Coordinates of C-alpha atoms and ligand atoms in Angstrom, one line a residue:
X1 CA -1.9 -19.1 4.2
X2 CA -1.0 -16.2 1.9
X3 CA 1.8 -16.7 -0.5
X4 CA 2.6 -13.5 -2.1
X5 CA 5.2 -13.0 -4.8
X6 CA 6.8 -9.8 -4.8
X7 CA 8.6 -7.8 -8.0
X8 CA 10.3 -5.0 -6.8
X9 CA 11.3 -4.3 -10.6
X10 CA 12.9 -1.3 -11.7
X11 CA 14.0 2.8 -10.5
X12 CA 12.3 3.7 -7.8
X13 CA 9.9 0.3 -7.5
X14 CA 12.7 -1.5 -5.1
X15 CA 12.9 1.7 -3.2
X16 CA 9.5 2.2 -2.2
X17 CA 8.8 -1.7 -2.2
X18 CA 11.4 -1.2 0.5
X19 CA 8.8 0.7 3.0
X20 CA 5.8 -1.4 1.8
X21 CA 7.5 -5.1 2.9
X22 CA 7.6 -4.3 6.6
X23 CA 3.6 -4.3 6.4
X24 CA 3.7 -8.0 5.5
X25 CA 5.8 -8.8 8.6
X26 CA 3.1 -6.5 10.1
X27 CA 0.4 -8.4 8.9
X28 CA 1.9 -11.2 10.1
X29 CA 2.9 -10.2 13.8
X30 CA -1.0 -9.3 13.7
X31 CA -2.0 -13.0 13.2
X32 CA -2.5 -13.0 9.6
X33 CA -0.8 -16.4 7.8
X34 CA 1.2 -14.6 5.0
X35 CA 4.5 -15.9 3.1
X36 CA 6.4 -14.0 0.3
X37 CA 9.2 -14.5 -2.0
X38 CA 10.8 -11.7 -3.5
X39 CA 11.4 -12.4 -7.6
X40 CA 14.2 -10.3 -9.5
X41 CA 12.3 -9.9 -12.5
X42 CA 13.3 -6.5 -13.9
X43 CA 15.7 -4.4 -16.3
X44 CA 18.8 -5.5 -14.1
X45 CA 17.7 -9.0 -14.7
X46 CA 17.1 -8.8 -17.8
X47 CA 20.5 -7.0 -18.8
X48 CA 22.8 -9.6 -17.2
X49 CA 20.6 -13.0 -17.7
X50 CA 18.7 -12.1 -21.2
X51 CA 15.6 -12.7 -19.5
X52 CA 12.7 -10.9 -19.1
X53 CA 9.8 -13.5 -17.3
X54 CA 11.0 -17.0 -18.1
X55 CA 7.6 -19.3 -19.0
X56 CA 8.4 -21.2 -15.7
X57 CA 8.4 -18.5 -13.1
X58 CA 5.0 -17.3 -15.1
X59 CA 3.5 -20.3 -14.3
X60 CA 4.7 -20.3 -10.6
X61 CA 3.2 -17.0 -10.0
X62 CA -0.1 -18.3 -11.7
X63 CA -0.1 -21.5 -9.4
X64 CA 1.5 -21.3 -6.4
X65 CA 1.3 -17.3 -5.3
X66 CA -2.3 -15.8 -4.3
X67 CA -1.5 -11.9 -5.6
X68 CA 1.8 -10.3 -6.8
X69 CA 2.9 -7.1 -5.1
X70 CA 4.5 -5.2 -8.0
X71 CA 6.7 -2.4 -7.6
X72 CA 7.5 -1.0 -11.4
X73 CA 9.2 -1.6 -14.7
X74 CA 11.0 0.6 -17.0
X75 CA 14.9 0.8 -17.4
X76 CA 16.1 3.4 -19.6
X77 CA 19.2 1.0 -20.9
X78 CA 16.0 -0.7 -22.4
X79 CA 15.0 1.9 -24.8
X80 CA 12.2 -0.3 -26.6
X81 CA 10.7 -1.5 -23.1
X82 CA 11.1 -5.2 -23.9
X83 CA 11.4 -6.6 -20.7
X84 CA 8.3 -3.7 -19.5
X85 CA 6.0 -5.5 -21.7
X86 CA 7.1 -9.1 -21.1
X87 CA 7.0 -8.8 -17.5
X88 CA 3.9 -6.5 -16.6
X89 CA 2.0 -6.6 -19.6
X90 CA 2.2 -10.3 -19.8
X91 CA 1.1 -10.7 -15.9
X92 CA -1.9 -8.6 -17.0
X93 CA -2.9 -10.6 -20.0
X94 CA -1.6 -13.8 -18.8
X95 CA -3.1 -14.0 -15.5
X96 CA -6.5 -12.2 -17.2
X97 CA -6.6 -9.8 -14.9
X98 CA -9.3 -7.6 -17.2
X99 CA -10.0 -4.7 -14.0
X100 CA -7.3 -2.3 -13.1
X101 CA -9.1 -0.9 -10.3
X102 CA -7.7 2.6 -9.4
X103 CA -9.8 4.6 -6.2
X104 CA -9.0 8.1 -5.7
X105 CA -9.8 9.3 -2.1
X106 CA -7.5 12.3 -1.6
X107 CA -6.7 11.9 2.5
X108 CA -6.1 15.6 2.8
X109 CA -7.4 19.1 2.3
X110 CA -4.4 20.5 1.4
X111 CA -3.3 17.6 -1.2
X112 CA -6.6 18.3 -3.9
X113 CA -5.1 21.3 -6.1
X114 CA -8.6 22.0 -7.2
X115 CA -9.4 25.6 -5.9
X116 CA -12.6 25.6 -3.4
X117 CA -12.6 21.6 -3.2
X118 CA -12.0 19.9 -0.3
X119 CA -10.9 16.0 -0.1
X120 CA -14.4 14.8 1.7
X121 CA -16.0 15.9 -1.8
X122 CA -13.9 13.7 -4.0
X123 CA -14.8 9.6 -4.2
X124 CA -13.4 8.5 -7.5
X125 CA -12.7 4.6 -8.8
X126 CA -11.4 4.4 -12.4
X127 CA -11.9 1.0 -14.0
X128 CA -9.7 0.1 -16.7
X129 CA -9.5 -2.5 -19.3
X130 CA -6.5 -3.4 -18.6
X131 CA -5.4 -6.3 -21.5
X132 CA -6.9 -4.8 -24.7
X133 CA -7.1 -1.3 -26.9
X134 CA -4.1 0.4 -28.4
X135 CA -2.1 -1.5 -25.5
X136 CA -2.1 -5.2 -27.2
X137 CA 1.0 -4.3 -29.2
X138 CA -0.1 -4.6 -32.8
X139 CA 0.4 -2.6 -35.4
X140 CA 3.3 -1.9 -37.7
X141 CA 6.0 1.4 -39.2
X142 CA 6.2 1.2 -43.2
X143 CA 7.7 4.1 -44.8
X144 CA 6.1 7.5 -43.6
X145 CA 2.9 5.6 -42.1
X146 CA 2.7 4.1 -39.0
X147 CA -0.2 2.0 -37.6
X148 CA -1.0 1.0 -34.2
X149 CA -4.1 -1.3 -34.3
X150 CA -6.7 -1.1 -30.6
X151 CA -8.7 -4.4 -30.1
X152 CA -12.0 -4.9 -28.2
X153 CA -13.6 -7.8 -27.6
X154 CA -17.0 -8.3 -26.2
X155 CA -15.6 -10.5 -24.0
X156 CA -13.1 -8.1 -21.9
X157 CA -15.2 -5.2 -22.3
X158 CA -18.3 -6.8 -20.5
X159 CA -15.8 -8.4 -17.4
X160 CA -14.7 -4.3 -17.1
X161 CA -18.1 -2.8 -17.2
X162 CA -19.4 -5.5 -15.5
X163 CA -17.3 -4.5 -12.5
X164 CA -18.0 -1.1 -12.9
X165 CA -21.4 -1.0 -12.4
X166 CA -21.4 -3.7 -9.9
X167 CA -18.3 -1.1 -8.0
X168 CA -21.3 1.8 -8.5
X169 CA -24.1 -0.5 -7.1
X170 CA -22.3 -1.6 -4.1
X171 CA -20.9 2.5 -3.5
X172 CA -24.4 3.6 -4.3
X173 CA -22.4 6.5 -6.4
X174 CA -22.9 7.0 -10.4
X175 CA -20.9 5.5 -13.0
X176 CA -19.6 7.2 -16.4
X177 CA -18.4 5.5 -19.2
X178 CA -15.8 7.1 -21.0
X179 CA -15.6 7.1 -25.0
X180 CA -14.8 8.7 -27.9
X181 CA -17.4 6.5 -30.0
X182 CA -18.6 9.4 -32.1
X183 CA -14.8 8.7 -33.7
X184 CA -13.7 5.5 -32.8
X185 CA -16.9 3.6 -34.2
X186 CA -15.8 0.4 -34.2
X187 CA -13.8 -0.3 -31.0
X188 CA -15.9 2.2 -28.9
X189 CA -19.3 1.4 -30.7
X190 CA -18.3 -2.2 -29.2
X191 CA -18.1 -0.7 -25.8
X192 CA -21.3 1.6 -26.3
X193 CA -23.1 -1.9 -27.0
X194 CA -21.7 -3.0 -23.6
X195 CA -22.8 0.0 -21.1
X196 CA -26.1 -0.1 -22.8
X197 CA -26.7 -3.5 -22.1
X198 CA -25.2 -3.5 -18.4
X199 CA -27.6 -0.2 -18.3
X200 CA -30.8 -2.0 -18.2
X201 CA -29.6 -4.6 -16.5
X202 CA -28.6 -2.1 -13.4
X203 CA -31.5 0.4 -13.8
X204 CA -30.5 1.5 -10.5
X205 CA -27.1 2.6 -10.9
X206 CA -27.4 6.3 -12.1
X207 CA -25.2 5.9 -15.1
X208 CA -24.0 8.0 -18.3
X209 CA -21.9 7.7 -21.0
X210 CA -19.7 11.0 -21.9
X211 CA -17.3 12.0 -24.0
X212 CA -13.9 11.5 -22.9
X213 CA -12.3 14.6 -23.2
X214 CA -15.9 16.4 -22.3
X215 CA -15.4 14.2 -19.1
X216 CA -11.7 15.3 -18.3
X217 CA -12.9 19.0 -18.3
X218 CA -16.2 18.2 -16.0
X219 CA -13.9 16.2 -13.6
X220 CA -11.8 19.2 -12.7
X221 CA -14.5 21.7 -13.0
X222 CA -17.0 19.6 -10.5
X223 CA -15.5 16.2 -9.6
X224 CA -17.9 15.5 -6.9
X225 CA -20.5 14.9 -9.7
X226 CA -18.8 11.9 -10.7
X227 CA -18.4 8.3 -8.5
X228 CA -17.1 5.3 -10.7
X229 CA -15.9 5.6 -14.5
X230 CA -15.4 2.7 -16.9
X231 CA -12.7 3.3 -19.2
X232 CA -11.0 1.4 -22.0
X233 CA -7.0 0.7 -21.7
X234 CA -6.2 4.2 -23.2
X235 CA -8.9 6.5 -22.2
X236 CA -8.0 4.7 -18.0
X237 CA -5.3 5.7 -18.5
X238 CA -5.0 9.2 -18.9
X239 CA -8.1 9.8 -16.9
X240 CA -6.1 8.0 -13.9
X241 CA -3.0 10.3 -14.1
X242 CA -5.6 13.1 -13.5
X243 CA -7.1 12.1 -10.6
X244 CA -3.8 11.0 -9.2
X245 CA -3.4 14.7 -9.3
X246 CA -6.5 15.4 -7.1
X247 CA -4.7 13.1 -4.7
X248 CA -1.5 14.9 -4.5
X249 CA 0.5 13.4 -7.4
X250 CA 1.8 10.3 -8.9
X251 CA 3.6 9.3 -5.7
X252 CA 0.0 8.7 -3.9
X253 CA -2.2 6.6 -5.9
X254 CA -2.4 2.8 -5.8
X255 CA -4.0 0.4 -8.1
X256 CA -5.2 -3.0 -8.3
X257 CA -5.3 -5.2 -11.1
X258 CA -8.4 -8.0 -10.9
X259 CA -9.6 -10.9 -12.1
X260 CA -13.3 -10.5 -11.2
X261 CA -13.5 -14.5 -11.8
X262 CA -10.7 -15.9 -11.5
X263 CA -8.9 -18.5 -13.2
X264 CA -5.7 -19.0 -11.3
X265 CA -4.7 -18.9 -7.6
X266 CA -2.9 -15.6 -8.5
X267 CA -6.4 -13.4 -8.5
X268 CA -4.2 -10.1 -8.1
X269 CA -1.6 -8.1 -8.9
X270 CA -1.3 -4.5 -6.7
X271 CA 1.1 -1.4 -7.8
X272 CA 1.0 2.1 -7.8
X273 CA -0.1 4.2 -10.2
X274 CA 3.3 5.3 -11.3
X275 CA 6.3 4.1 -13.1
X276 CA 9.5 3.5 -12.6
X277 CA 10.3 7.2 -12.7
X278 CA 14.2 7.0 -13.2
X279 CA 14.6 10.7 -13.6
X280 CA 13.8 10.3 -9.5
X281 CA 15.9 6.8 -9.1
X282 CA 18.6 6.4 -6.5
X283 CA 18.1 9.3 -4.6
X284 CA 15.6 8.8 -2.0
X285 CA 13.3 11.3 -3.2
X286 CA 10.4 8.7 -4.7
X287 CA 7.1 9.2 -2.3
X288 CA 6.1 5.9 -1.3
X289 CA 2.5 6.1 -0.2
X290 CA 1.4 4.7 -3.4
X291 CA 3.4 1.3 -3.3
X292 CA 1.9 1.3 0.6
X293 CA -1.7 1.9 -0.5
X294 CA -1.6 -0.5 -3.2
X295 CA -0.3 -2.9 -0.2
X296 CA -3.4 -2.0 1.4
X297 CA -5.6 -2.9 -1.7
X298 CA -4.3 -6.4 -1.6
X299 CA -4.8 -6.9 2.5
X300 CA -8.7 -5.9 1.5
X301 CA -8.2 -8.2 -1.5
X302 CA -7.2 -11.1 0.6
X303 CA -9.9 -10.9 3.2
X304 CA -8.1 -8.5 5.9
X305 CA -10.3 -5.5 6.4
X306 CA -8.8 -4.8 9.4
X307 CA -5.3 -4.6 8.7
X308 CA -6.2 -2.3 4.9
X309 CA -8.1 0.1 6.9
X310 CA -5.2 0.9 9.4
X311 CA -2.8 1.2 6.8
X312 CA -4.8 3.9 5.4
X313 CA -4.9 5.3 8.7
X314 CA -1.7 5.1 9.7
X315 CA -1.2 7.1 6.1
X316 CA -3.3 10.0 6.5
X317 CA -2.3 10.4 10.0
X318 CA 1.0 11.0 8.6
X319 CA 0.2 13.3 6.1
X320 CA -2.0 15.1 8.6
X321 CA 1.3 15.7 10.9
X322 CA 2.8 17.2 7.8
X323 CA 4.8 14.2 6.7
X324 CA 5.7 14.9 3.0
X325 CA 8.2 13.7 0.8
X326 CA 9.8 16.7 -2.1
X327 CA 6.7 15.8 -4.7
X328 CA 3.9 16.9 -1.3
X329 CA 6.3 19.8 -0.9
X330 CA 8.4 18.3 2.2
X331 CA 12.0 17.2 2.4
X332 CA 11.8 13.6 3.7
X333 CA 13.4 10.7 2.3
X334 CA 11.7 7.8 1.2
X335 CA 12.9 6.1 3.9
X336 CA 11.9 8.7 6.4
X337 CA 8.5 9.1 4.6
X338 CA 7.8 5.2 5.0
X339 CA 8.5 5.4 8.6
X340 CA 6.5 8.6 9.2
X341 CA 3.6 6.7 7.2
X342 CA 3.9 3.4 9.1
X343 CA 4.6 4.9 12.4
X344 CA 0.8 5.4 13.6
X345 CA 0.3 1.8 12.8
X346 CA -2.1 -0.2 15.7
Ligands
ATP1 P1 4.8 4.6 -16.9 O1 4.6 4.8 -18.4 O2 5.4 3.4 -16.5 O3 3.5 5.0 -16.2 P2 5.8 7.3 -16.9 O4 6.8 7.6 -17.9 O5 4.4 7.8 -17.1 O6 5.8 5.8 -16.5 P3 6.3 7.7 -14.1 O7 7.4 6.8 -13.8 O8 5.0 7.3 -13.6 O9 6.3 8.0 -15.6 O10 6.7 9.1 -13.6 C1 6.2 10.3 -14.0 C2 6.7 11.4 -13.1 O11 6.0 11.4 -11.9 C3 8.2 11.2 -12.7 O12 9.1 11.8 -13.5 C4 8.2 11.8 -11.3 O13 8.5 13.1 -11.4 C5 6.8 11.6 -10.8 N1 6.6 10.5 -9.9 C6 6.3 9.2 -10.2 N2 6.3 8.4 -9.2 C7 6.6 9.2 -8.1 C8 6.8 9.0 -6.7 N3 6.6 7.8 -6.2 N4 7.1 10.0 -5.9 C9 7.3 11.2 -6.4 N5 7.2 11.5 -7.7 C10 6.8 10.5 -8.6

């Protein structure tokens, strides 16, 4: 039995959570043994309670769910993101879930805005750190300075590039690390150490390292050339918004956040790409393939093959009958858009 805890959080995450839930009572009409619970845990929460992820409900998810199925946080009336970091960041760290996995597979010709490129020509998986680097919160403003400290340890970065190159093995497609060690030649001579060691340990993986911001230019200019990139927390991701793009926007990627060993019964934690994108909120206008895809991730995650695969399906289907919400250029609802995206569905 799967017992999944699901976080519809904040702006548009309940909204397009909304069109991913009916695939659980899918799942389930398909055989599969799946429960889930639906937590409040977000910035309305946190306004009229004071809390943001109370110790105890942390340690329920950790023990008694299998994954979370997270929509997003972010609340505007929460200007310094409090409840953001307390809530997401914490379920990252907390439940060391070191791999934010983050496939790009754009379903449709028309969706890749790179001119001449078609969609069968792009395979991209981003892994990100996902606890460490200039994410972990440290740092301090005195006076006219500020500092914002990134830590790397050995022992996050090798889980990361670990996965990487054992993603690029099992593809058979190349891996690039991303760095900026030629500046950063501390954090990112840590990570160099890393790939070079994974490197020889993989001598059949065709791997390079590459500048990052050499690599963002190569990616647009010839992104079939590349396969599976290892990134820190940072460097992930800005090079993850980009492909996003090749996909058709922030509304269509999905992500899954991985403990390659886990510790916990909670092994995973699946969202989109994208935030809580209030500028977007109450209006119906929030594209929710990403929340579905991510859904998808954590069927394949828990074993169902089956079931992943004819979500993604179901999903291009949709977009190949011209289904489209305003970011893809169309004028359905999110509502209409989770219909259209579930209605080829075996
Ligand atoms: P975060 O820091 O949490 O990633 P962000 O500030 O980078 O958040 P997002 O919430 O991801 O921002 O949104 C960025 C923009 O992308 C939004 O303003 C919106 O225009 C667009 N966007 C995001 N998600 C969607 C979606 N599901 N459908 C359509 N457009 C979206």
């Amino acid at each position: 039995m799967a017992h999944i805890a699901v976080i519809p959080g904040d702006g548009i995450g309940p909204e397009v959570m909304a069109e991913a839930l009916p695939l659980l009572g899918w799942a389930m009409a398909k055989g599969r043994r799946v429960t889930w619970e639906v937590l409040p845990y977000g910035g309305n929460h946190y306004l009229a309670s004071g809390e943001t992820l109370p110790d105890a409900a942390f340690e329920r998810i950790r023990d008694d769910f299998d994954a979370v199925l997270f929509g997003a946080v972010g609340d505007p009336r929460v200007p310094d993101g409090r409840h953001a970091e307390e809530i997401l960041l914490r379920l990252r760290r907390d439940l060391k879930l070191g791999v934010n996995h983050r496939p790009c597979a754009p379903m449709l010709d028309a969706l890749v805005p790179l001119k001449g490129v078609t969609a069968s020509e792009i395979q991209l998986e981003v892994f990100r750190e996902n606890t460490e680097g200039p994410y972990c919160l440290r740092g301090e403003t005195e006076g006219s300075q500020a500092i914002d400290i990134a830590v790397h340890t050995e022992a996050a970065v090798g889980v990361l590039m670990r996965a990487a190159f054992e993603r690029a093995l099992e593809l058979g497609r190349p891996l690039t690390f991303a760095h900026k060690a030629n500046v950063l030649k501390h954090g990112h001579g840590l990570w160099m150490r890393a790939f070079t060691r994974l490197q020889k340990e993989f001598p059949t993986v065709r791997s390079a390292a590459m500048h990052a911001d050499a690599l963002l230019c190569a990616l647009v200019q010839r992104p079939g050339d590349f396969g599976v990139i290892a990134a820190d927390n940072f460097l992930g991701d800005l090079i993850s918004d980009l492909i996003a793009a090749f996909q058709g926007g922030m509304g269509m990627a999905a992500s899954a956040n991985l403990a390659p060993a886990p510790s916990f019964r909670c092994s995973g934690l699946f969202e989109p790409v994208h935030g809580s994108a209030p500028d977007l909120a109450g209006q119906g206008l929030a594209n929710p393939a990403g929340m579905i895809l991510s859904t998808a991730l954590m069927f394949r995650h828990l074993g169902w093959e089956q079931e992943a695969g004819a979500i993604e399906s179901s999903v291009q289907e949709a977009l190949l009958k011209g289904a489209a919400t305003p970011d893809l250029g169309g004028s359905l609802h999110t509502s209409e858009m989770g219909q259209a995206l579930r209605a080829a569905l075996p």
